Coordinates of C-alpha atoms in Angstrom, one line a residue:
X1 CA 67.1 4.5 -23.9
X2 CA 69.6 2.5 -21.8
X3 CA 69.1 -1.5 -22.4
X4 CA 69.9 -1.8 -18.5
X5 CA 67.8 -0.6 -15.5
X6 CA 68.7 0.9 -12.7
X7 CA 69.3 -2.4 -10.8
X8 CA 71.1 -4.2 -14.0
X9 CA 67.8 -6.3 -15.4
X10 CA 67.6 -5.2 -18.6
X11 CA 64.4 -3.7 -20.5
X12 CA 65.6 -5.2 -23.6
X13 CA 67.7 -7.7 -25.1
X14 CA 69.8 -8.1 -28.2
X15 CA 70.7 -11.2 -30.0
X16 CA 71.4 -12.3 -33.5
X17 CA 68.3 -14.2 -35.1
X18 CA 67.1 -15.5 -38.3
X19 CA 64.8 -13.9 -40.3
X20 CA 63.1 -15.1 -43.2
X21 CA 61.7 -12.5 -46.3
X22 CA 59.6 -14.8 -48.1
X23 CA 62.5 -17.2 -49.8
X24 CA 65.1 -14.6 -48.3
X25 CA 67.2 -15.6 -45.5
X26 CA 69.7 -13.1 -43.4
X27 CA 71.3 -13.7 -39.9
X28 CA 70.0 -10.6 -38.2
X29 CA 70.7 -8.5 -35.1
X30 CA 67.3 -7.9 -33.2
X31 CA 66.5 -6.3 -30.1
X32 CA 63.6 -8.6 -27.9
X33 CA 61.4 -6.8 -24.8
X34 CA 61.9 -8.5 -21.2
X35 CA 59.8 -9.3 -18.6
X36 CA 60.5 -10.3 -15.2
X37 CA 58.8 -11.4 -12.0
X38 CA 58.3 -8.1 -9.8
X39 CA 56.8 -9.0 -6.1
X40 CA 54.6 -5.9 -4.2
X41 CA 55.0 -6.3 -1.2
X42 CA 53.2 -4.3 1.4
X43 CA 54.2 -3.4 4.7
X44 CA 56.9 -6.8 4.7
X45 CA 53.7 -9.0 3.5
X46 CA 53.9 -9.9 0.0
X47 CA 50.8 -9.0 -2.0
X48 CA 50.8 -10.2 -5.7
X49 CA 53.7 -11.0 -8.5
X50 CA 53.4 -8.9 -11.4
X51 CA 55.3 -9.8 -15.1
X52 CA 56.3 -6.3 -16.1
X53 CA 59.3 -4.6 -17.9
X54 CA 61.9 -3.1 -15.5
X55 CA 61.5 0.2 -15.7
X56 CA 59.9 2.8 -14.1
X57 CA 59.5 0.4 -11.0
X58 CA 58.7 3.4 -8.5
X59 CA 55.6 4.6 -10.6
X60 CA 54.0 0.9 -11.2
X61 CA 53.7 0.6 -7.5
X62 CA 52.4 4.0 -7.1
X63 CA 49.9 3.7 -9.6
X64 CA 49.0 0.0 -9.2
X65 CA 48.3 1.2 -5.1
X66 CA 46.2 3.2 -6.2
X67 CA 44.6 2.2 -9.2
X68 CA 43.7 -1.4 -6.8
X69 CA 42.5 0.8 -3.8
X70 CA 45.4 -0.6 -1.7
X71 CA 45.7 3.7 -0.9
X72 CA 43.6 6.6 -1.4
X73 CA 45.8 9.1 -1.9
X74 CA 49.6 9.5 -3.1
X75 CA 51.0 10.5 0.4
X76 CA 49.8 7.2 1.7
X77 CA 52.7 5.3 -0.1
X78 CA 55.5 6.3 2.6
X79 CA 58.4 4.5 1.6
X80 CA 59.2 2.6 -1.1
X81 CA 62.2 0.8 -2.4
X82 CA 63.2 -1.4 -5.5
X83 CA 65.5 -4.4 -4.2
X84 CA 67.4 -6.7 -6.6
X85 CA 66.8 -10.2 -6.4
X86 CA 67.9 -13.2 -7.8
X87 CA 64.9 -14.4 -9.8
X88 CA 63.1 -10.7 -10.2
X89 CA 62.6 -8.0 -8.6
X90 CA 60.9 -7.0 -4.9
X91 CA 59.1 -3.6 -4.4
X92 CA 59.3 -2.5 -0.7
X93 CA 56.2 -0.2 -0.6
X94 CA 55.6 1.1 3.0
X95 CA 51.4 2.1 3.8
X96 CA 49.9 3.2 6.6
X97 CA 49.1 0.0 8.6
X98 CA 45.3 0.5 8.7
X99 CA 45.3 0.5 4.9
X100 CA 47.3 -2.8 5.3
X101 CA 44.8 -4.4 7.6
X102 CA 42.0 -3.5 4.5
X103 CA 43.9 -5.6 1.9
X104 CA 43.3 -8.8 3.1
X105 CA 39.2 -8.2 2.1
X106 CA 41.3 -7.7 -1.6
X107 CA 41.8 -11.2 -2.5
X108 CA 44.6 -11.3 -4.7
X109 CA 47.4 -14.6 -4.7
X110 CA 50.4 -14.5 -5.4
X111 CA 50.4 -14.7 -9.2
X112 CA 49.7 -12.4 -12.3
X113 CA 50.5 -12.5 -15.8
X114 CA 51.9 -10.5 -18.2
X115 CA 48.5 -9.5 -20.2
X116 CA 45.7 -9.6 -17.6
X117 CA 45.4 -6.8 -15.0
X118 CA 42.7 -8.8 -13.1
X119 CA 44.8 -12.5 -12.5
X120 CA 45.6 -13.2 -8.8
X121 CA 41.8 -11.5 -7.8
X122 CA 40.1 -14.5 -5.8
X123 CA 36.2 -12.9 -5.7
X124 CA 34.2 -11.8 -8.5
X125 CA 33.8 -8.9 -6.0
X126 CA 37.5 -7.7 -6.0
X127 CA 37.4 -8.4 -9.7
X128 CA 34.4 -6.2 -10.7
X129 CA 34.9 -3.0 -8.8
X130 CA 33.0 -0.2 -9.7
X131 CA 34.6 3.2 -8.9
X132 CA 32.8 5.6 -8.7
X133 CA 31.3 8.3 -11.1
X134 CA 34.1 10.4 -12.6
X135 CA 33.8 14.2 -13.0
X136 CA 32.7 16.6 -15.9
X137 CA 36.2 16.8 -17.5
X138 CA 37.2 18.9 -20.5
X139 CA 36.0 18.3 -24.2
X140 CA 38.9 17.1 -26.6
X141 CA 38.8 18.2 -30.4
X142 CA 39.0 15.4 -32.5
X143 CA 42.1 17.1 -34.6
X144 CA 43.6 17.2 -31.3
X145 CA 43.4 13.3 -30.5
X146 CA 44.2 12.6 -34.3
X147 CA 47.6 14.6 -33.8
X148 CA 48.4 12.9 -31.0
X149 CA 47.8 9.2 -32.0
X150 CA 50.3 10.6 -35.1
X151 CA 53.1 11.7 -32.8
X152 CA 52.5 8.6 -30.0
X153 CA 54.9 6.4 -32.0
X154 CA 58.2 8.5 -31.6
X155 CA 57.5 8.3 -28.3
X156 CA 57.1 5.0 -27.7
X157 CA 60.9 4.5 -27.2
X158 CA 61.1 1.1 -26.1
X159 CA 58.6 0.2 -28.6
X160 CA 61.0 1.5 -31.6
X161 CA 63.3 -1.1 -30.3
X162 CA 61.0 -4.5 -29.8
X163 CA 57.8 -3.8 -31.0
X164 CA 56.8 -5.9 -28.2
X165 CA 55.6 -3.4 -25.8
X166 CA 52.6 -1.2 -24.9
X167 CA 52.3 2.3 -24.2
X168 CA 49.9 4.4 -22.0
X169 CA 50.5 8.2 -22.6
X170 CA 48.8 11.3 -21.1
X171 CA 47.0 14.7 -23.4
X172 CA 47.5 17.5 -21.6
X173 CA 45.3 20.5 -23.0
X174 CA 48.4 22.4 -24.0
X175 CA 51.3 21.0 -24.1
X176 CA 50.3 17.7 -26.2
X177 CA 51.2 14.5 -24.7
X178 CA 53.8 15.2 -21.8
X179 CA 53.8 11.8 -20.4
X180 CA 54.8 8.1 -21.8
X181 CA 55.0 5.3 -19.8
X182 CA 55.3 1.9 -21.7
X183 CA 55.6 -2.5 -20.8
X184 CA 55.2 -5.7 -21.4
X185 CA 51.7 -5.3 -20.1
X186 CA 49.1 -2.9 -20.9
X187 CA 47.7 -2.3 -17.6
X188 CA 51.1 -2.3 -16.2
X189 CA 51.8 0.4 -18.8
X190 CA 48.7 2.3 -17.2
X191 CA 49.8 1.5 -13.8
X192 CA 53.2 3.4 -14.2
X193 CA 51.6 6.5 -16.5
X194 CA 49.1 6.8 -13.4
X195 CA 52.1 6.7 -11.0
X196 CA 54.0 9.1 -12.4
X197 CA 51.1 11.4 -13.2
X198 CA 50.1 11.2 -9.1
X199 CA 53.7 12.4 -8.4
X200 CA 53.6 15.1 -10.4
X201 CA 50.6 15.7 -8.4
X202 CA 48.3 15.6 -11.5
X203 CA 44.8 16.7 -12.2
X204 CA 43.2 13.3 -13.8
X205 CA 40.1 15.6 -14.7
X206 CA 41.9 17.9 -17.1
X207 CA 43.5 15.8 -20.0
X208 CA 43.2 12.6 -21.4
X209 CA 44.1 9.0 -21.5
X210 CA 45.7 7.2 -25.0
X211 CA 46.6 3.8 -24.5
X212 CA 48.3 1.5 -27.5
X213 CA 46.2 -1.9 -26.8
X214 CA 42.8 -2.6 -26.5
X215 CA 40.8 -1.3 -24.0
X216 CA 39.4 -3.7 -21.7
X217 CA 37.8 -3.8 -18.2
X218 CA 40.4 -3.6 -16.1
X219 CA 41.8 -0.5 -18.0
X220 CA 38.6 1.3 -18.1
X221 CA 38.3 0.6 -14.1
X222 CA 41.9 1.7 -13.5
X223 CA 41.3 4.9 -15.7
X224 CA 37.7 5.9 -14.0
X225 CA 39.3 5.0 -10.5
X226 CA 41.4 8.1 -10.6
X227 CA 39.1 10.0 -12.1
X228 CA 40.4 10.4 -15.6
X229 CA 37.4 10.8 -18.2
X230 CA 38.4 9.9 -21.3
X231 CA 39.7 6.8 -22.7
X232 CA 41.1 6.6 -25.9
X233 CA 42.7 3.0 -27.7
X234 CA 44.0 2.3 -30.9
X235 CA 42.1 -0.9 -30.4
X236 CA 38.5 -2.4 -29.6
X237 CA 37.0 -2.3 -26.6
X238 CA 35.3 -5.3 -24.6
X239 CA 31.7 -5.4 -23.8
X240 CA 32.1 -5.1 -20.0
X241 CA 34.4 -2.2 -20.8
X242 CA 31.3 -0.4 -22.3
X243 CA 29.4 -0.9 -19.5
X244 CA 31.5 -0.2 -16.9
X245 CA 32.6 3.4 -19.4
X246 CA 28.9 4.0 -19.5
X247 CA 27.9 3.4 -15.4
X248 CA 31.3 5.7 -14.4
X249 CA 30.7 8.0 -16.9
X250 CA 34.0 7.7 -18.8
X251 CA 34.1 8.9 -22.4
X252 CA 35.5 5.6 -24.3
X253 CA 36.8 5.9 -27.4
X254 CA 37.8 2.4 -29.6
X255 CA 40.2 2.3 -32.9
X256 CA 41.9 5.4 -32.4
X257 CA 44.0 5.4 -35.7
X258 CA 44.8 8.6 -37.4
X259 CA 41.6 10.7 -38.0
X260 CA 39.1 7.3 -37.6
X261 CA 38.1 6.3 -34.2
X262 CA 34.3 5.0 -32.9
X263 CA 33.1 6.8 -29.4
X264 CA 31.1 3.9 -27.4
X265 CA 29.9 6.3 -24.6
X266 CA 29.3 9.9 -23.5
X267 CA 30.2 11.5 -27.0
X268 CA 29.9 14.7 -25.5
X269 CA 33.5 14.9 -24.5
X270 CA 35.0 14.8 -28.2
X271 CA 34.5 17.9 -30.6
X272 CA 33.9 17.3 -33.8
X273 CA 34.1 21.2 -35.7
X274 CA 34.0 19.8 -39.4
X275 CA 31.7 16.7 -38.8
X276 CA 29.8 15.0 -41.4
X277 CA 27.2 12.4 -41.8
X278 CA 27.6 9.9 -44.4

């Protein structure tokens, strides 16, 4: 991977730190993630400012769209365009105007952080949406997920360099993971794996969802808002995550490491063929 992006920010940096081993010292070359200010703007009306690695701008804005009910469907984003600025970075995203006219019941500001998907919401309404119920989906074998979680790190390119970023990456039933999308953020990570998925003009009900990070509300609502039905992170969940999982019916699945992993709802969805009970 490239350290620049296509508009000349760069994903990553490299500078010479120090780095101490215990009592060992060494002046070291290291390579540190960026984040930079990235402005949606709708229509010419700036909606919110986003912290977010610069790559893979095009598929954040799809998925974010859609993912925050800003569009229902993939052919409502009509234009969009990634200008340079500056300070950061301004996404020109073009929507039919009627969809326009609904954001302003949205309630987000101006400002969101790096590491919470929900900052800039201004009611506990826009904040705590409920999607609705997600389909039947296809069962995943255990020794299927466990595989995957083993090859996710090769993947995680940017990741290799900083160890600073997240990753959201989609299962598909045959191939194995196909997709990888990673930043700063984790939900900005699921925002540009949902994007990119919609594209390709995806199926959300057959495969799965792995996600490096914990998995808390926002990325169980983003998940179950495009239908995906299974959740699986390498870390814990949150308690509203739970019961958000278990009202959409979204299989949620919590320390995904190797062959371990703890299933907080609808079990149904993961096979186990050589289970026992201890």
């Amino acid at each position: 991977m490239d350290a620049i992006s296509e508009l000349g920010w760069t994903s990553y940096r490299k500078g010479q730190y120090d780095v101490w081993r215990g009592p060992t010292h060494q002046r070291k070359e290291d390579s540190v993630a960026e984040e930079v200010p990235v402005v949606l703007v709708y229509n010419t009306v700036p909606h919110v400012v986003m912290l977010t690695t610069p790559l893979n701008l095009e598929d954040f804005a799809l998925g974010f769209s859609l993912t925050e009910g800003i569009i229902q469907h993939p052919d409502e984003m009509q234009s969009v365009r990634v200008v340079q600025r500056s300070k950061g970075i301004e996404v020109r995203i073009g929507i039919p105007e009627q969809r326009c006219d609904s954001m302003h019941d949205k309630g987000r500001n101006m400002t969101g952080r790096t590491g919470c998907g929900l900052c800039g919401a201004t009611s506990l309404e826009q904040a705590i949406r409920r999607p609705k119920p997600v389909g039947a989906g296809l069962p995943l074998d255990a020794g299927k997920l466990a595989h995957a979680l083993r090859d996710m790190p090769s993947q995680q390119t940017l990741n290799q360099k900083t160890g600073a970023v997240h990753a959201a990456a989609w299962l598909d039933p045959v191939k194995g993971i196909t997709t990888v999308r990673e930043d700063v953020g984790r939900h900005n990570a699921l925002d540009k794996l949902i994007g990119a998925l919609a594209k390709a003009n995806c199926n959300f009900n057959e495969g799965w969802l792995l996600v490096t990070s914990r998995a808390s509300f926002e990325m169980v609502q983003k998940a179950a808002s495009v239908g995906i039905t299974l959740l699986a992170a390498i870390s814990a969940p949150t308690g509203l995550a739970i019961q958000l999982a278990e009202e959409c019916g979204l299989t949620l699945i919590g320390f995904a490491r190797n062959e371990n992993h703890v299933i907080y709802t609808h079990p149904h969805r993961l096979q186990h063929t050589q289970a026992s009970v201890a």
